[in-house]
JSON list of C-alpha atoms in Angstrom, two decimals:
[
{"chain": "A", "resi": 237, "resn": "UNK", "atom": "CA", "xyz": [5.56, 5.79, -4.81]},
{"chain": "A", "resi": 238, "resn": "UNK", "atom": "CA", "xyz": [7.63, 3.09, -6.42]},
{"chain": "A", "resi": 239, "resn": "UNK", "atom": "CA", "xyz": [9.36, 2.73, -9.65]},
{"chain": "A", "resi": 240, "resn": "UNK", "atom": "CA", "xyz": [7.82, 5.36, -10.88]},
{"chain": "A", "resi": 241, "resn": "UNK", "atom": "CA", "xyz": [4.25, 4.69, -9.90]},
{"chain": "A", "resi": 242, "resn": "UNK", "atom": "CA", "xyz": [1.79, 5.66, -7.29]},
{"chain": "A", "resi": 243, "resn": "UNK", "atom": "CA", "xyz": [-0.36, 2.45, -5.58]},
{"chain": "A", "resi": 244, "resn": "UNK", "atom": "CA", "xyz": [-2.39, 2.21, -2.79]},
{"chain": "A", "resi": 245, "resn": "UNK", "atom": "CA", "xyz": [-4.19, -1.09, -1.80]},
{"chain": "A", "resi": 246, "resn": "UNK", "atom": "CA", "xyz": [-6.68, -1.93, 0.72]},
{"chain": "A", "resi": 247, "resn": "UNK", "atom": "CA", "xyz": [-7.73, -5.31, 2.37]},
{"chain": "A", "resi": 248, "resn": "UNK", "atom": "CA", "xyz": [-10.73, -7.38, 3.49]},
{"chain": "A", "resi": 249, "resn": "UNK", "atom": "CA", "xyz": [-9.77, -10.07, 5.77]},
{"chain": "A", "resi": 250, "resn": "UNK", "atom": "CA", "xyz": [-11.30, -12.11, 8.79]},
{"chain": "A", "resi": 251, "resn": "UNK", "atom": "CA", "xyz": [-9.47, -13.85, 12.08]},
{"chain": "A", "resi": 252, "resn": "UNK", "atom": "CA", "xyz": [-10.96, -16.88, 13.68]},
{"chain": "A", "resi": 253, "resn": "UNK", "atom": "CA", "xyz": [-11.49, -17.37, 17.40]},
{"chain": "A", "resi": 254, "resn": "UNK", "atom": "CA", "xyz": [-8.21, -19.36, 16.80]},
{"chain": "A", "resi": 255, "resn": "UNK", "atom": "CA", "xyz": [-6.12, -17.14, 14.80]},
{"chain": "A", "resi": 256, "resn": "UNK", "atom": "CA", "xyz": [-6.32, -18.04, 11.76]},
{"chain": "A", "resi": 257, "resn": "UNK", "atom": "CA", "xyz": [-6.21, -15.19, 9.06]},
{"chain": "A", "resi": 258, "resn": "UNK", "atom": "CA", "xyz": [-8.22, -15.42, 5.78]},
{"chain": "A", "resi": 259, "resn": "UNK", "atom": "CA", "xyz": [-7.94, -12.69, 3.19]},
{"chain": "A", "resi": 260, "resn": "UNK", "atom": "CA", "xyz": [-10.84, -12.33, 1.23]},
{"chain": "A", "resi": 261, "resn": "UNK", "atom": "CA", "xyz": [-10.09, -9.44, -1.28]},
{"chain": "A", "resi": 262, "resn": "UNK", "atom": "CA", "xyz": [-7.78, -6.86, -1.72]},
{"chain": "A", "resi": 263, "resn": "UNK", "atom": "CA", "xyz": [-8.70, -3.50, -3.85]},
{"chain": "A", "resi": 264, "resn": "UNK", "atom": "CA", "xyz": [-5.34, -1.70, -5.56]},
{"chain": "A", "resi": 265, "resn": "UNK", "atom": "CA", "xyz": [-5.10, 1.10, -7.18]},
{"chain": "A", "resi": 266, "resn": "UNK", "atom": "CA", "xyz": [-2.39, 1.77, -9.79]},
{"chain": "A", "resi": 267, "resn": "UNK", "atom": "CA", "xyz": [-1.37, 5.20, -11.32]},
{"chain": "A", "resi": 268, "resn": "UNK", "atom": "CA", "xyz": [1.33, 4.05, -13.89]},
{"chain": "A", "resi": 269, "resn": "UNK", "atom": "CA", "xyz": [1.47, 7.31, -15.48]},
{"chain": "A", "resi": 270, "resn": "UNK", "atom": "CA", "xyz": [0.83, 5.44, -19.27]},
{"chain": "A", "resi": 271, "resn": "UNK", "atom": "CA", "xyz": [-1.47, 2.39, -19.22]},
{"chain": "A", "resi": 272, "resn": "UNK", "atom": "CA", "xyz": [-1.20, 0.99, -22.75]},
{"chain": "A", "resi": 273, "resn": "UNK", "atom": "CA", "xyz": [-2.39, -2.57, -21.89]},
{"chain": "A", "resi": 274, "resn": "UNK", "atom": "CA", "xyz": [-5.24, -2.19, -18.63]},
{"chain": "A", "resi": 275, "resn": "UNK", "atom": "CA", "xyz": [-5.65, -6.25, -18.80]},
{"chain": "A", "resi": 276, "resn": "UNK", "atom": "CA", "xyz": [-1.88, -6.96, -18.42]},
{"chain": "A", "resi": 277, "resn": "UNK", "atom": "CA", "xyz": [-1.36, -4.12, -15.88]},
{"chain": "A", "resi": 278, "resn": "UNK", "atom": "CA", "xyz": [-4.33, -5.97, -13.58]},
{"chain": "A", "resi": 279, "resn": "UNK", "atom": "CA", "xyz": [-2.28, -9.40, -14.15]},
{"chain": "A", "resi": 280, "resn": "UNK", "atom": "CA", "xyz": [0.96, -7.91, -12.85]},
{"chain": "A", "resi": 281, "resn": "UNK", "atom": "CA", "xyz": [-0.34, -6.09, -10.02]},
{"chain": "A", "resi": 282, "resn": "UNK", "atom": "CA", "xyz": [-2.53, -9.49, -9.13]},
{"chain": "A", "resi": 283, "resn": "UNK", "atom": "CA", "xyz": [1.06, -11.24, -9.50]},
{"chain": "A", "resi": 284, "resn": "UNK", "atom": "CA", "xyz": [2.51, -8.97, -7.37]},
{"chain": "A", "resi": 285, "resn": "UNK", "atom": "CA", "xyz": [0.30, -9.82, -4.56]},
{"chain": "A", "resi": 286, "resn": "UNK", "atom": "CA", "xyz": [1.39, -13.38, -4.07]},
{"chain": "A", "resi": 287, "resn": "UNK", "atom": "CA", "xyz": [5.07, -12.51, -3.62]},
{"chain": "A", "resi": 288, "resn": "UNK", "atom": "CA", "xyz": [4.30, -9.59, -1.17]},
{"chain": "A", "resi": 289, "resn": "UNK", "atom": "CA", "xyz": [1.58, -11.27, 0.66]},
{"chain": "A", "resi": 290, "resn": "UNK", "atom": "CA", "xyz": [4.34, -14.38, 1.06]},
{"chain": "A", "resi": 291, "resn": "UNK", "atom": "CA", "xyz": [6.89, -12.82, 2.32]},
{"chain": "A", "resi": 292, "resn": "UNK", "atom": "CA", "xyz": [4.98, -11.22, 4.75]},
{"chain": "A", "resi": 293, "resn": "UNK", "atom": "CA", "xyz": [2.90, -14.43, 6.03]},
{"chain": "A", "resi": 294, "resn": "UNK", "atom": "CA", "xyz": [5.73, -16.82, 5.41]},
{"chain": "A", "resi": 295, "resn": "UNK", "atom": "CA", "xyz": [9.15, -14.54, 4.27]},
{"chain": "A", "resi": 296, "resn": "UNK", "atom": "CA", "xyz": [11.56, -15.73, 6.81]},
{"chain": "A", "resi": 297, "resn": "UNK", "atom": "CA", "xyz": [15.22, -17.67, 6.42]},
{"chain": "A", "resi": 298, "resn": "UNK", "atom": "CA", "xyz": [16.67, -19.46, 9.04]},
{"chain": "A", "resi": 299, "resn": "UNK", "atom": "CA", "xyz": [20.39, -20.23, 9.26]},
{"chain": "A", "resi": 300, "resn": "UNK", "atom": "CA", "xyz": [21.43, -23.36, 11.15]},
{"chain": "A", "resi": 301, "resn": "UNK", "atom": "CA", "xyz": [25.58, -24.63, 11.06]},
{"chain": "A", "resi": 302, "resn": "UNK", "atom": "CA", "xyz": [26.33, -21.70, 9.00]},
{"chain": "A", "resi": 303, "resn": "UNK", "atom": "CA", "xyz": [23.84, -22.56, 6.28]},
{"chain": "A", "resi": 304, "resn": "UNK", "atom": "CA", "xyz": [20.64, -21.21, 5.24]},
{"chain": "A", "resi": 305, "resn": "UNK", "atom": "CA", "xyz": [17.90, -24.01, 5.97]},
{"chain": "A", "resi": 306, "resn": "UNK", "atom": "CA", "xyz": [15.40, -22.92, 3.18]},
{"chain": "A", "resi": 307, "resn": "UNK", "atom": "CA", "xyz": [17.06, -24.29, 0.04]},
{"chain": "A", "resi": 308, "resn": "UNK", "atom": "CA", "xyz": [13.97, -24.39, -2.02]},
{"chain": "A", "resi": 309, "resn": "UNK", "atom": "CA", "xyz": [9.86, -24.43, -2.59]},
{"chain": "A", "resi": 310, "resn": "UNK", "atom": "CA", "xyz": [9.92, -27.24, -0.28]},
{"chain": "A", "resi": 311, "resn": "UNK", "atom": "CA", "xyz": [11.60, -25.39, 2.86]},
{"chain": "A", "resi": 312, "resn": "UNK", "atom": "CA", "xyz": [10.60, -21.77, 1.76]},
{"chain": "A", "resi": 313, "resn": "UNK", "atom": "CA", "xyz": [6.83, -21.55, 2.05]},
{"chain": "A", "resi": 314, "resn": "UNK", "atom": "CA", "xyz": [4.93, -19.41, -0.56]},
{"chain": "A", "resi": 315, "resn": "UNK", "atom": "CA", "xyz": [1.10, -18.61, -1.07]},
{"chain": "A", "resi": 316, "resn": "UNK", "atom": "CA", "xyz": [-0.95, -21.58, -2.20]},
{"chain": "A", "resi": 317, "resn": "UNK", "atom": "CA", "xyz": [-3.77, -20.61, -4.84]},
{"chain": "A", "resi": 318, "resn": "UNK", "atom": "CA", "xyz": [-6.76, -21.73, -2.44]},
{"chain": "A", "resi": 319, "resn": "UNK", "atom": "CA", "xyz": [-4.77, -19.08, -0.02]},
{"chain": "A", "resi": 320, "resn": "UNK", "atom": "CA", "xyz": [-5.21, -16.15, -2.88]},
{"chain": "A", "resi": 321, "resn": "UNK", "atom": "CA", "xyz": [-7.25, -13.73, -2.29]},
{"chain": "A", "resi": 322, "resn": "UNK", "atom": "CA", "xyz": [-9.48, -11.98, -4.79]},
{"chain": "A", "resi": 323, "resn": "UNK", "atom": "CA", "xyz": [-7.54, -8.89, -6.29]},
{"chain": "A", "resi": 324, "resn": "UNK", "atom": "CA", "xyz": [-9.54, -6.18, -7.73]},
{"chain": "A", "resi": 325, "resn": "UNK", "atom": "CA", "xyz": [-7.48, -3.14, -9.83]},
{"chain": "A", "resi": 326, "resn": "UNK", "atom": "CA", "xyz": [-8.24, -0.02, -10.48]},
{"chain": "A", "resi": 327, "resn": "UNK", "atom": "CA", "xyz": [-6.00, 1.72, -12.93]},
{"chain": "A", "resi": 328, "resn": "UNK", "atom": "CA", "xyz": [-5.86, 5.39, -12.92]},
{"chain": "A", "resi": 329, "resn": "UNK", "atom": "CA", "xyz": [-3.66, 6.55, -15.64]},
{"chain": "A", "resi": 330, "resn": "UNK", "atom": "CA", "xyz": [-2.61, 10.41, -15.80]},
{"chain": "A", "resi": 331, "resn": "UNK", "atom": "CA", "xyz": [-0.78, 9.83, -19.29]},
{"chain": "A", "resi": 332, "resn": "UNK", "atom": "CA", "xyz": [2.10, 11.93, -17.89]},
{"chain": "A", "resi": 333, "resn": "UNK", "atom": "CA", "xyz": [4.75, 9.82, -16.91]},
{"chain": "A", "resi": 334, "resn": "UNK", "atom": "CA", "xyz": [6.09, 6.07, -18.04]},
{"chain": "A", "resi": 335, "resn": "UNK", "atom": "CA", "xyz": [6.31, 4.10, -14.47]},
{"chain": "A", "resi": 336, "resn": "UNK", "atom": "CA", "xyz": [6.17, 0.48, -13.38]},
{"chain": "A", "resi": 337, "resn": "UNK", "atom": "CA", "xyz": [3.47, -1.87, -12.74]},
{"chain": "A", "resi": 338, "resn": "UNK", "atom": "CA", "xyz": [4.51, -5.25, -11.29]},
{"chain": "A", "resi": 339, "resn": "UNK", "atom": "CA", "xyz": [6.97, -3.95, -8.49]},
{"chain": "A", "resi": 340, "resn": "UNK", "atom": "CA", "xyz": [5.16, -1.13, -7.32]},
{"chain": "A", "resi": 341, "resn": "UNK", "atom": "CA", "xyz": [2.23, -3.03, -5.59]},
{"chain": "A", "resi": 342, "resn": "UNK", "atom": "CA", "xyz": [4.44, -5.75, -3.77]},
{"chain": "A", "resi": 343, "resn": "UNK", "atom": "CA", "xyz": [5.19, -3.13, -1.02]},
{"chain": "A", "resi": 344, "resn": "UNK", "atom": "CA", "xyz": [1.52, -2.05, -0.45]},
{"chain": "A", "resi": 345, "resn": "UNK", "atom": "CA", "xyz": [0.45, -5.98, 0.07]},
{"chain": "A", "resi": 346, "resn": "UNK", "atom": "CA", "xyz": [1.81, -6.04, 4.30]},
{"chain": "A", "resi": 347, "resn": "UNK", "atom": "CA", "xyz": [0.36, -2.51, 5.10]},
{"chain": "A", "resi": 348, "resn": "UNK", "atom": "CA", "xyz": [-2.99, -3.33, 3.78]},
{"chain": "A", "resi": 349, "resn": "UNK", "atom": "CA", "xyz": [-3.50, -6.75, 5.31]},
{"chain": "A", "resi": 350, "resn": "UNK", "atom": "CA", "xyz": [-2.02, -5.62, 8.73]},
{"chain": "A", "resi": 351, "resn": "UNK", "atom": "CA", "xyz": [-4.07, -2.45, 8.90]},
{"chain": "A", "resi": 352, "resn": "UNK", "atom": "CA", "xyz": [-7.17, -4.84, 7.94]},
{"chain": "A", "resi": 353, "resn": "UNK", "atom": "CA", "xyz": [-5.71, -7.30, 11.34]},
{"chain": "A", "resi": 354, "resn": "UNK", "atom": "CA", "xyz": [-5.57, -4.48, 13.66]},
{"chain": "A", "resi": 355, "resn": "UNK", "atom": "CA", "xyz": [-9.18, -3.66, 12.82]},
{"chain": "A", "resi": 356, "resn": "UNK", "atom": "CA", "xyz": [-10.10, -6.93, 12.83]},
{"chain": "A", "resi": 357, "resn": "UNK", "atom": "CA", "xyz": [-8.38, -8.18, 16.08]},
{"chain": "A", "resi": 358, "resn": "UNK", "atom": "CA", "xyz": [-7.43, -4.64, 17.73]},
{"chain": "A", "resi": 359, "resn": "UNK", "atom": "CA", "xyz": [-3.65, -5.86, 17.02]},
{"chain": "A", "resi": 360, "resn": "UNK", "atom": "CA", "xyz": [-0.86, -4.01, 15.80]},
{"chain": "A", "resi": 361, "resn": "UNK", "atom": "CA", "xyz": [1.47, -6.14, 14.21]},
{"chain": "A", "resi": 362, "resn": "UNK", "atom": "CA", "xyz": [5.27, -4.51, 13.83]},
{"chain": "A", "resi": 363, "resn": "UNK", "atom": "CA", "xyz": [7.13, -7.82, 13.30]},
{"chain": "A", "resi": 364, "resn": "UNK", "atom": "CA", "xyz": [6.98, -10.38, 9.98]},
{"chain": "A", "resi": 365, "resn": "UNK", "atom": "CA", "xyz": [6.44, -12.98, 9.14]},
{"chain": "A", "resi": 366, "resn": "UNK", "atom": "CA", "xyz": [2.74, -13.32, 10.27]},
{"chain": "A", "resi": 367, "resn": "UNK", "atom": "CA", "xyz": [3.47, -17.07, 10.63]},
{"chain": "A", "resi": 368, "resn": "UNK", "atom": "CA", "xyz": [5.31, -16.35, 13.89]},
{"chain": "A", "resi": 369, "resn": "UNK", "atom": "CA", "xyz": [2.34, -14.52, 15.59]},
{"chain": "A", "resi": 370, "resn": "UNK", "atom": "CA", "xyz": [-0.90, -14.97, 17.28]},
{"chain": "A", "resi": 371, "resn": "UNK", "atom": "CA", "xyz": [-3.69, -13.81, 15.67]},
{"chain": "A", "resi": 372, "resn": "UNK", "atom": "CA", "xyz": [-6.45, -14.26, 18.11]},
{"chain": "A", "resi": 373, "resn": "UNK", "atom": "CA", "xyz": [-8.42, -11.53, 19.36]},
{"chain": "A", "resi": 374, "resn": "UNK", "atom": "CA", "xyz": [-6.95, -9.29, 21.66]}
]
């Protein structure tokens, strides 16, 4: 539960023998209470995965000489379009409260993908960002 809404997600991934991760698909379910515009909810949920997955894969800030080295998008990586998985959204409104729709699903991005990586490789990843890990099979 986040921002007054209930959310869940599962991910479909593959990991090559060399350890290259490909996130193929994410299925996300959300109960925001009331659903006024389902199409907008789907777009916000999909967009939130860009933030959540970017943080999981690349989210690292390093300090050098007392200053953060990542000062803009040329030095702080985020997911690009070719990395973004297909996001399928299931909206399950109960109509009994008003909740958020964009922010709550950011929190389920990493757990869904990390569980899928474990299923694919047998490796449990417990620290982030993912770019610092060898994902080749255990």
